[in-house]
Amino acid sequence: MERASRPCIRIGVLAVALCGPLCAADWPMYRRDARRSGATEERLAFPLAETWVHRPPLGPRPAWPPPARNDFWHEHRGLQAETTYDRAFHVAVAAGAVFYGSSADDAIRSLDAATGRVRWTFFTEGPVRLAPCVAAGRVYAGSDDGCAYALDARDGRLIWRRRIAPEDRRIPGNGRLISIWPVRTGILVDVDAGLAFCGAGLFPNEGVHVCALDASTGEIRWRRDAGSVSPQGYILATATHLFFPTGRTSPAAFARADGAFAGALEGAGGSFAIIADDVLASGPGRTTGSVEVVDIATRESIIAFEGLHLAARGGTAYILGKESISAVDRTRQLALARERNAVAKEKESLKKRLDAAKGRGRLDEMAALARPIADADAKIAARNREIAACVRWKRQSRWPYALILTGDALLAGGDGEVAALRAADGADLWTAPVDGRAYGLAVAAGRLFVSTDTGAIHCFGPGEDAP
Amino acid sequence: MRTIGIIAALLVATEARIRAAEPGLLDHWILDASHIDGATVANLAGGEPAAIAGKVTLHAGGAGLLLDGETNALRVTRDIGSVTLPREGVTAEAWVAVYEPRRWGGIAGALQDNGGFEKGWLLGYCEDRFSFALSSAGADDGDGRMTYLTAGEPFEPGTVHHVAGTYDGTQMRIYVDGVLRGATREQRGAILYPPKAVYALGIYEDDDESFPLQGELYEVRVLDGALSPDEIRARAERRPARIPAPLRFAIPPHVRHIGAGDVLIAWQAEEAAASAIEYGETPALGKRIDDPAETAAHRIRVAGLRPESEYHARIIAVEKDGAVRATPLFSFDAGSDLAPDAAIERPSLHPDEARAAARILDRSGIADGYCIDLGCGDGRLAYEIARRTRLQVIGIEEDEAAVARAREALERAGLYGSRVTLRAGSLATLPYVSRIANLVVSARAAAGGVCPTPKAEILRLLRPSGGVACILGPEGEEILFERTGPPAGAGEWTHLYADAANTAASADQVCPPLRIQWFGRPGPRNMIDRHHRALGPLAAGGRLFAVGNNRILGVDAYNGTLLWDVGIPGSRRVAAARDGGHVVAAPEAVYVPAGNACFVLAEATGEVGRCFHVPAAAAPAAPRDWGITAVAGDLLVGSAQKPGASRTGHSRSAILGGTYYDDQPIATSDALFAMDRGADPERVRWIYRREGGSAIINSAIAIGGGCLHLVESRTPEALADPDGRVKLDALVGEGRAMLVSLDLASGEIRWEREIALAPLRHVLFLSYARGTLVVTGTRNEGGHPRYDLAAFDAEDGKPLWSNHYGLGDAPVNGDHGEQDQHPAIVGDIVYSRPYAFDLRTGERKDFVLDRGGHGCGTLTASAHALYGRGGNPWMYPLAGGGRERIRLTQVSRPGCWINILPAGGLILIPEGSSGCTCGFPIQASIALIGAESGR
């Protein structure tokens, strides 16, 4: 009955229009596109060599401190941080320039992608916690000052600034004087529709807003009260819906056309999310690291597995764990999981009937139900075994902070190191040292950009030994 | 060296003769440098030596063997048939320090415990309890049946304990430090051994499992037959001199967090000695910093720690006679929520502004929080203030271009960002919420202009209880505004239940509608896991004090600035409902007990100035820990309790064993004392310690009307309890207890009266208000928790009324505090969830609280509302009859005891949900303010 009351989310053609025609050489937003796929067809020529490092005066100042180490009652040891979108200065790269926002000095900066030289700096009035989005020659970013900004990508000139908050009310928040309605969703731009989407606010008691702005002028096209949603993290989009991560909890969906609330997705929580075809995966959960894959149409969980992040291409998902990376036949895995879930639902129905029969003392009904329940258990066990067999390869990893796909390689971020692995089998391709934990990876125009928790942005280009 | 070697050899020979002469002694290994040859430990009883597996690492100058918990173990034989083992009875004893509790651990023994096959014996530990396991012929179910007898109290990780297990053919006993901690008659007859097993030390090892011990092993003895309790006690009291003696302190070690990964560890020993800190990320430590100064007080800075790591440490002192003393291991988390940029050092660049800044800071005395610079110009004054303080300076100027130029200059100086920021905007009205500024200045005024902001707006911005506006003129003239006191109608929360009377009500006038005043840190990392129902936070003098995991944090209540962060090992206490308050915020000082000391921290800075100690006269027979704490005027009141009376564990077993469920033992003290807060050296005003003894119930000590009132038990069972943690049925039996009133100034008994209570089983609280004492307790009746309230006249103890009610919708043996609710008293009404009663008559009022949402914890109160956890934090206006409720936030959850403080005109909800993995978006500290005050 609960399902019947849920509005169904129709899956449209994926939002390739978001941010306009994507130049193969660009990485114009966090994880490259509105699905946050973290994937590009571009091939890097390994080995790469470091060409420059940008070290800003102050490193990231994440909003949220780490979680407790343990949940003693449930015996979860080693809880994962869930809200980690601002642990590094994630970059967007377009037209030969790198763009990032700073949570330390409130700036949006542009660097020359070839040299790392600072091209321009624009100051907002609050921490900029998420990477800008570059579209049609403009740089869009949100700030804890409660405003969305559009800048000229060439020189950082302010094109428009729009306060999303209903009033200019500033409070001490996460150690800074910020708007009570900070913009912590980034800005997602749909060039074709001429819209820029964002959210503002954290506390529903104070009002939380999701809105669409005219990308050219910053005028508000629609603004909705987000109800009890507390949006934090990079917005994702399909053709019909926007998905807002919500910090420790799972993403919430809103209609792209008018911002109507379309429900919260199931999931274990966490600010990482990715859309692949008709599913949305989010993580790393509030416990020890799990990724949950949800059917976008029904918002119901299909499968959850141990992991922190993932990347996907075609029929393969690459799962980043604390100490492993694996490749999974995700088409088969999801099909099997759906089959299993259907059987599990049927089993639940049978169990309810069994309980009712017990209540009535109907031994005949109980006996009749025992067999189908046992059959269901056997089917579930069989599907689980088959799901486990969907792993194509699995290897040890010391790179638990980020994972993207470039050409036929995986790139993974670790503590003091970035690594490239062959996507086909996980074999080592290349590693290089970096300064800090590599939370952010981006690839554009033959270069790899690595953002770390010290604030450093490393650029790697073709090395001398590259073929 | 040769002399030492000869002496050691003589000692070995002498010991060997002594041991061999001891009846029943089968094995005796001393694991020190003198008795270890390569990887072999001699057996002084003449039996088999023990072979050390893995790298041999001696500890404490060769006094003991360090076991790494991975590769190390000692094996006597892999064939128990080849050695003589105890048969009809056994004593296994050891001097040992276990660093890390584990599900299973072994100190000495030979066993097989594989499914149903259970034979042999083992002295070891299960989690944080020492254990003694044994299988006997009399309890054999065909393939042996083993009993794991665990000590009733947890051991202190890193502390050297004497632990012994005995079996006399009819009864198993376990002793820790000479005290009987458990006994059972489940086994009888001869010990049942498996056909084959490893006889091993420092490991739990059988065919299926291997759990090596991580810690220090000094000595192991095994005897045929059981020593008597007196013999065990005598053994425990003869601590071998080679085992480092514990260090004694005037001020025990504490950890001042300077920033993430950067700490200052300080202590003051009783004796001057060169000292050192050994520390590391594992209990094996590995790093050391020496302080060669032969002084009593030491401060050692330890920098470069990994902020995400937990560290272990110990203090070593080498005294003048060469004796080495050491503390048990203590641990601290190297991470801190302190602002990362507070300590940035920059040169002074602008002489004029530097002089102005120095003067402002000197006049205001402000160094932390937020500073607003009105008309900041080029930001030079902001820069000079920031570089001298930990202030975050926000400069405001109307002209955007000027602001842009100033930003560039500050960016070049490397200080633009989280220490100094500038914004363009109106200077007549500012967008900031009220009461957030610690300091307001005006660079424009200092440069000869006029302060551009009206006085009323400046005053609006200043935080109460110390906010200062210091507007300098160009000639040095100054205008000083200061908000010295709390806002009108503000309350305080100085004790666990608001005040020393345990009213759980602050009288704060905060009213809805409410708005967020600030949010952010402290976060969950250094708080106590919520399931433990830790003793709660406090708020006084415009500051919030978060009581963390062996850690106290000072926070500006009005703007959330984390002012200081001090680790006090041993200060953690949990299971609040079964204990009394231990941390107190009094004017100028925060009192934090740990062990037998009570630390005194400066409220503003967290600096540890001194410690008070349990007076010797309050503990004439045996060492006592500091129990409850209360402050009344110039008096510091404490209690003396047996070590282990308060719960301090941080584990699932600690939750199961003390926080949840019915009929859990209650912490008691055996003496109370009062000391002059201002006297140095310590001056004891009085001690209340009943001849013949009594068990004073920690949760039932209330101060009010110039008197201290307490409930105590004099039953033989209560007095005989070894650890001061006693079940209520032993304390009050069928409802008889003593209610005692002491004159607070003199400690003299004003009156005492045996009172008739219900046969309480779960909790027992005492509160005082308006000349009335209210005893609240719980038990089960009719399948539900039942609350019994009884009121007495505080003048003479005469009964006034009693009432009771059942929680018809709550289960017995609940784990959500169903049986643990503490009352709140507002004016003439006692609120005992979900009902309300007249304080003087006991008549039930028209009030039934509909909490809303799932949750635990107890209620707090202000003048106009109750507060509690119903999933999210809720406010329940008193005028609403309990049916009205306001959800304070939809995105966070409070802790599971007291975590919502109405104080200072605010509602303070410091992070208390640590360890909660439920689905809510934000885990942080949050403060709210009445909308009228917070504009």
Short mmCIF file of N, CA and C in Angstrom, two decimals, chain B residues 508-560:
data_model
loop_
_atom_site.label_atom_id
_atom_site.label_comp_id
_atom_site.label_asym_id
_atom_site.label_seq_id
_atom_site.Cartn_x
_atom_site.Cartn_y
_atom_site.Cartn_z
N ASP B 508 15.25 29.57 33.42
CA ASP B 508 15.48 30.45 32.28
C ASP B 508 14.14 30.81 31.65
N GLN B 509 14.07 32.05 31.16
CA GLN B 509 12.80 32.55 30.63
C GLN B 509 12.69 32.39 29.12
N VAL B 510 13.60 31.67 28.51
CA VAL B 510 13.59 31.54 27.05
C VAL B 510 12.21 31.07 26.56
N CYS B 511 11.75 31.71 25.49
CA CYS B 511 10.39 31.44 25.01
C CYS B 511 10.38 31.27 23.50
N PRO B 512 9.44 30.47 23.00
CA PRO B 512 9.25 30.43 21.55
C PRO B 512 8.58 31.73 21.08
N PRO B 513 8.64 32.09 19.80
CA PRO B 513 9.28 31.30 18.74
C PRO B 513 10.79 31.32 18.86
N LEU B 514 11.39 30.28 18.38
CA LEU B 514 12.83 30.10 18.53
C LEU B 514 13.52 30.12 17.17
N ARG B 515 14.76 30.56 17.19
CA ARG B 515 15.55 30.54 15.96
C ARG B 515 16.94 30.01 16.28
N ILE B 516 17.59 29.55 15.25
CA ILE B 516 18.94 29.03 15.45
C ILE B 516 19.87 30.20 15.78
N GLN B 517 20.65 30.06 16.84
CA GLN B 517 21.63 31.07 17.20
C GLN B 517 23.01 30.71 16.64
N TRP B 518 23.38 29.46 16.73
CA TRP B 518 24.62 28.98 16.12
C TRP B 518 24.56 27.47 15.99
N PHE B 519 25.43 26.94 15.15
CA PHE B 519 25.55 25.48 15.04
C PHE B 519 26.98 25.14 14.63
N GLY B 520 27.37 23.93 14.92
CA GLY B 520 28.71 23.49 14.52
C GLY B 520 29.34 22.60 15.55
N ARG B 521 30.59 22.90 15.90
CA ARG B 521 31.33 22.07 16.83
C ARG B 521 31.02 22.48 18.26
N PRO B 522 31.27 21.62 19.23
CA PRO B 522 31.89 20.31 19.17
C PRO B 522 31.07 19.29 18.40
N GLY B 523 31.80 18.39 17.75
CA GLY B 523 31.17 17.30 17.02
C GLY B 523 31.24 16.02 17.82
N PRO B 524 30.88 14.92 17.19
CA PRO B 524 30.72 13.66 17.93
C PRO B 524 32.01 12.94 18.31
N ARG B 525 33.13 13.23 17.63
CA ARG B 525 34.31 12.39 17.79
C ARG B 525 34.76 12.24 19.25
N ASN B 526 34.75 13.32 19.99
CA ASN B 526 35.29 13.24 21.35
C ASN B 526 34.23 13.26 22.43
N MET B 527 33.01 12.96 22.02
CA MET B 527 31.93 12.83 23.00
C MET B 527 31.78 11.35 23.41
N ILE B 528 31.02 11.14 24.46
CA ILE B 528 30.77 9.77 24.91
C ILE B 528 29.60 9.20 24.11
N ASP B 529 29.74 7.98 23.66
CA ASP B 529 28.69 7.29 22.92
C ASP B 529 27.34 7.46 23.63
N ARG B 530 26.34 7.85 22.87
CA ARG B 530 25.07 8.25 23.48
C ARG B 530 24.39 7.12 24.26
N HIS B 531 24.62 5.89 23.80
CA HIS B 531 23.93 4.77 24.45
C HIS B 531 24.32 4.62 25.92
N HIS B 532 25.44 5.22 26.29
CA HIS B 532 25.91 5.08 27.67
C HIS B 532 25.19 6.01 28.64
N ARG B 533 24.38 6.92 28.12
CA ARG B 533 23.70 7.92 28.97
C ARG B 533 24.70 8.57 29.92
N ALA B 534 25.64 9.23 29.30
CA ALA B 534 26.71 9.87 30.07
C ALA B 534 26.15 11.04 30.87
N LEU B 535 26.90 11.40 31.91
CA LEU B 535 26.51 12.55 32.71
C LEU B 535 26.64 13.79 31.84
N GLY B 536 25.69 14.68 31.95
CA GLY B 536 25.47 15.67 30.90
C GLY B 536 26.29 16.93 30.97
N PRO B 537 26.04 17.81 30.00
CA PRO B 537 26.77 19.07 29.90
C PRO B 537 26.26 20.10 30.90
N LEU B 538 26.98 21.22 30.99
CA LEU B 538 26.64 22.29 31.92
C LEU B 538 26.72 23.63 31.18
N ALA B 539 26.09 24.65 31.75
CA ALA B 539 26.16 25.98 31.15
C ALA B 539 26.10 27.02 32.26
N ALA B 540 27.08 27.92 32.25
CA ALA B 540 27.12 28.98 33.25
C ALA B 540 28.01 30.10 32.75
N GLY B 541 27.68 31.32 33.17
CA GLY B 541 28.54 32.45 32.85
C GLY B 541 28.70 32.70 31.36
N GLY B 542 27.70 32.35 30.59
CA GLY B 542 27.80 32.57 29.14
C GLY B 542 28.63 31.53 28.44
N ARG B 543 28.94 30.46 29.12
CA ARG B 543 29.73 29.39 28.50
C ARG B 543 29.00 28.06 28.65
N LEU B 544 29.24 27.24 27.68
CA LEU B 544 28.72 25.88 27.68
C LEU B 544 29.90 24.94 27.93
N PHE B 545 29.70 23.97 28.79
CA PHE B 545 30.77 23.01 29.06
C PHE B 545 30.30 21.63 28.62
N ALA B 546 30.93 21.16 27.57
CA ALA B 546 30.57 19.84 27.05
C ALA B 546 31.41 18.81 27.79
N VAL B 547 30.74 17.83 28.36
CA VAL B 547 31.44 16.79 29.11
C VAL B 547 31.65 15.63 28.15
N GLY B 548 32.88 15.53 27.65
CA GLY B 548 33.18 14.56 26.61
C GLY B 548 33.79 13.29 27.13
N ASN B 549 34.42 12.59 26.24
CA ASN B 549 35.02 11.29 26.53
C ASN B 549 36.38 11.50 27.21
N ASN B 550 36.38 11.49 28.53
CA ASN B 550 37.57 11.84 29.31
C ASN B 550 38.08 13.21 28.89
N ARG B 551 37.16 14.13 28.69
CA ARG B 551 37.50 15.38 28.07
C ARG B 551 36.44 16.42 28.44
N ILE B 552 36.86 17.63 28.67
CA ILE B 552 35.93 18.73 28.94
C ILE B 552 36.22 19.83 27.93
N LEU B 553 35.17 20.40 27.34
CA LEU B 553 35.36 21.44 26.35
C LEU B 553 34.59 22.68 26.78
N GLY B 554 35.24 23.81 26.69
CA GLY B 554 34.59 25.08 26.99
C GLY B 554 34.17 25.75 25.69
N VAL B 555 32.92 26.19 25.64
CA VAL B 555 32.35 26.73 24.41
C VAL B 555 31.66 28.05 24.74
N ASP B 556 31.84 29.04 23.90
CA ASP B 556 31.08 30.28 24.06
C ASP B 556 29.62 29.96 23.78
N ALA B 557 28.77 30.15 24.77
CA ALA B 557 27.37 29.73 24.62
C ALA B 557 26.63 30.55 23.58
N TYR B 558 27.10 31.77 23.32
CA TYR B 558 26.36 32.65 22.41
C TYR B 558 26.77 32.54 20.96
N ASN B 559 28.01 32.10 20.70
CA ASN B 559 28.41 32.01 19.30
C ASN B 559 29.10 30.69 18.95
N GLY B 560 29.20 29.78 19.88
CA GLY B 560 29.71 28.46 19.57
C GLY B 560 31.22 28.36 19.42
#
